[in-house]
Coordinates of C-alpha atoms in Angstrom, one line a residue:
M14 CA 3.8 6.3 1.2
L15 CA 3.1 4.3 4.3
T16 CA -0.4 5.0 6.3
A17 CA -0.9 6.5 9.6
K18 CA -0.6 3.0 11.9
E19 CA 2.7 2.0 9.9
K20 CA 4.0 5.3 10.0
A21 CA 3.6 5.1 13.6
L22 CA 4.5 0.7 14.2
L23 CA 8.3 2.6 11.5
E24 CA 8.8 5.0 14.2
A25 CA 8.5 3.1 17.3
L26 CA 10.3 0.3 15.3
M27 CA 13.3 1.8 14.6
P28 CA 15.9 3.5 18.1
Q29 CA 15.4 -0.4 18.5
A30 CA 16.3 -1.3 14.8
A31 CA 19.2 1.3 15.3
D32 CA 20.6 -0.1 18.8
E33 CA 20.3 -4.0 17.1
G34 CA 22.0 -3.0 13.5
V35 CA 19.1 -3.8 11.0
E36 CA 17.4 -1.8 8.5
I37 CA 13.5 -1.6 9.2
V38 CA 13.2 -1.5 5.3
T39 CA 9.6 -0.9 5.0
V40 CA 6.3 -2.0 7.4
E41 CA 3.1 -2.6 5.8
I42 CA -0.5 -3.8 6.9
V43 CA -2.2 -6.0 4.2
G44 CA -5.1 -8.9 5.1
S45 CA -8.4 -7.9 6.7
K46 CA -9.4 -5.7 9.7
K47 CA -9.9 -8.4 11.3
A48 CA -7.2 -10.5 10.9
P49 CA -4.4 -8.4 9.5
T50 CA -0.5 -9.0 9.1
I51 CA 2.0 -6.8 9.3
R52 CA 4.2 -6.8 7.9
V53 CA 8.4 -5.6 8.6
F54 CA 11.2 -5.7 6.0
I55 CA 14.6 -5.4 6.9
D56 CA 17.4 -5.4 5.9
A57 CA 21.5 -4.3 7.0
E58 CA 24.5 -4.1 6.4
G59 CA 26.1 -7.9 4.0
G60 CA 22.0 -9.2 3.7
I61 CA 19.9 -10.7 6.5
S62 CA 20.9 -14.2 7.9
F63 CA 18.3 -16.7 9.4
D64 CA 19.3 -15.7 12.4
E65 CA 19.7 -12.5 12.0
L66 CA 15.3 -13.0 10.7
A67 CA 14.7 -15.2 13.5
R68 CA 16.6 -12.4 16.3
T69 CA 15.2 -10.0 15.3
Q70 CA 11.8 -11.6 15.1
A71 CA 11.5 -12.0 18.6
W72 CA 11.9 -8.1 19.6
I73 CA 9.7 -7.1 17.1
G74 CA 7.2 -9.7 18.5
T75 CA 8.2 -8.1 21.7
M76 CA 7.6 -4.8 21.1
M77 CA 4.6 -5.6 18.9
D78 CA 3.4 -7.1 21.9
E79 CA 3.6 -4.1 23.8
L80 CA 2.1 -1.8 20.9
D81 CA -0.6 -3.4 21.0
P82 CA -1.2 -2.1 17.5
F83 CA -5.2 -4.3 17.0
P84 CA -7.9 -4.8 19.1
G85 CA -7.3 -8.7 18.7
A86 CA -5.6 -11.2 16.9
Y87 CA -2.9 -10.1 14.2
M88 CA 0.0 -12.1 12.2
L89 CA 3.9 -10.7 12.2
E90 CA 5.2 -11.7 9.4
V91 CA 9.9 -10.0 9.2
S92 CA 11.8 -10.7 5.9
S93 CA 14.7 -9.3 3.6
P94 CA 13.1 -7.5 1.2
G95 CA 13.6 -9.7 -1.8
I96 CA 14.0 -9.6 -4.9
D97 CA 11.8 -5.9 -5.8
R98 CA 13.2 -4.3 -2.8
P99 CA 10.5 -2.0 -1.9
L100 CA 11.9 2.1 -1.9
R101 CA 11.1 4.1 1.0
T102 CA 13.5 7.4 1.9
P103 CA 15.1 9.5 -0.5
E104 CA 18.3 7.0 1.2
H105 CA 16.3 4.8 -0.8
F106 CA 15.8 6.2 -4.4
N107 CA 19.8 7.2 -4.1
R108 CA 21.4 3.7 -3.2
F109 CA 19.7 2.1 -5.7
A110 CA 20.7 4.4 -8.7
G111 CA 21.0 2.6 -11.8
E112 CA 18.7 -0.1 -11.3
T113 CA 15.7 -0.4 -13.7
V114 CA 12.2 0.8 -11.2
N115 CA 8.7 0.7 -10.4
I116 CA 6.7 3.3 -9.4
K117 CA 3.3 4.0 -9.3
T118 CA 2.3 7.3 -7.9
R119 CA -1.2 8.4 -6.5
G120 CA -2.4 10.1 -10.0
P121 CA -1.6 10.8 -13.4
I122 CA 1.9 12.4 -14.0
E123 CA 1.1 13.0 -17.5
G124 CA -1.4 11.1 -18.3
R125 CA 0.2 8.0 -16.5
S126 CA 0.4 6.8 -13.3
S127 CA 3.1 3.2 -13.8
F128 CA 6.8 4.1 -14.3
T129 CA 9.3 1.5 -15.6
G130 CA 12.8 2.5 -15.4
T131 CA 16.6 3.3 -15.1
L132 CA 16.4 5.3 -10.9
E133 CA 18.7 8.7 -11.7
G134 CA 18.4 9.0 -7.8
F135 CA 16.8 11.7 -5.5
A136 CA 16.8 15.0 -6.0
D137 CA 14.8 18.9 -5.8
G138 CA 12.3 16.4 -3.8
G139 CA 11.4 14.1 -6.2
V140 CA 12.0 10.9 -7.9
R141 CA 14.3 11.2 -11.0
L142 CA 14.3 8.1 -13.7
S143 CA 14.4 7.6 -17.8
V144 CA 12.2 5.7 -19.1
D145 CA 12.1 4.8 -22.6
E146 CA 15.0 6.6 -22.0
Q147 CA 13.5 9.9 -21.3
P148 CA 14.2 11.9 -18.5
V149 CA 10.8 11.7 -15.9
A150 CA 10.6 13.3 -12.4
I151 CA 8.0 12.0 -9.8
P152 CA 7.7 14.6 -7.1
Y153 CA 8.1 12.2 -3.5
D154 CA 5.1 13.9 -1.8
V155 CA 2.5 11.4 -4.8
I156 CA 4.4 8.4 -5.4
K157 CA 2.2 5.5 -3.8
K158 CA 4.1 2.6 -4.2
A159 CA 8.2 2.1 -5.8
R160 CA 10.5 -1.1 -5.8
V161 CA 12.9 -2.4 -7.5
K162 CA 11.9 -4.7 -10.7
G163 CA 14.0 -7.5 -9.6
A164 CA 16.0 -9.4 -12.3
V165 CA 17.9 -13.2 -12.4
D166 CA 20.0 -14.1 -14.8
F167 CA 19.5 -18.0 -15.1
S168 CA 22.1 -18.0 -18.4
S169 CA 25.8 -19.1 -16.6

């Protein structure tokens, strides 16, 4: 799910994140090669406050200056995972069991590479979903992107 550069940045940040009491949900590198943006999504027990974002942005910024991941300029964004939270680890897939998720794969599985269904969890090296009331098993190593499908109820 992560590029080699994203994985290296994630691994560099994780020890400090654990000391700070935050989880690095994922790291994304987007944009042009001349001016990339590094997105770091964080979470914590009880959610992320604005103060937590500012504090975390500061130490991640310092670490990125030390790591110097790109020649030249880059933009750093630190945010909460939001309503359409990325799923990256087996623990994420188990924690959000019961939620509706979107999963994209690197290639077709049973003729499709995009799945939306109810997450049943992670087992036997793969993600289990219920899609149109049918069980679907997606091997972990073919998942390109996975996110909780955010839903907002405006009726209340």
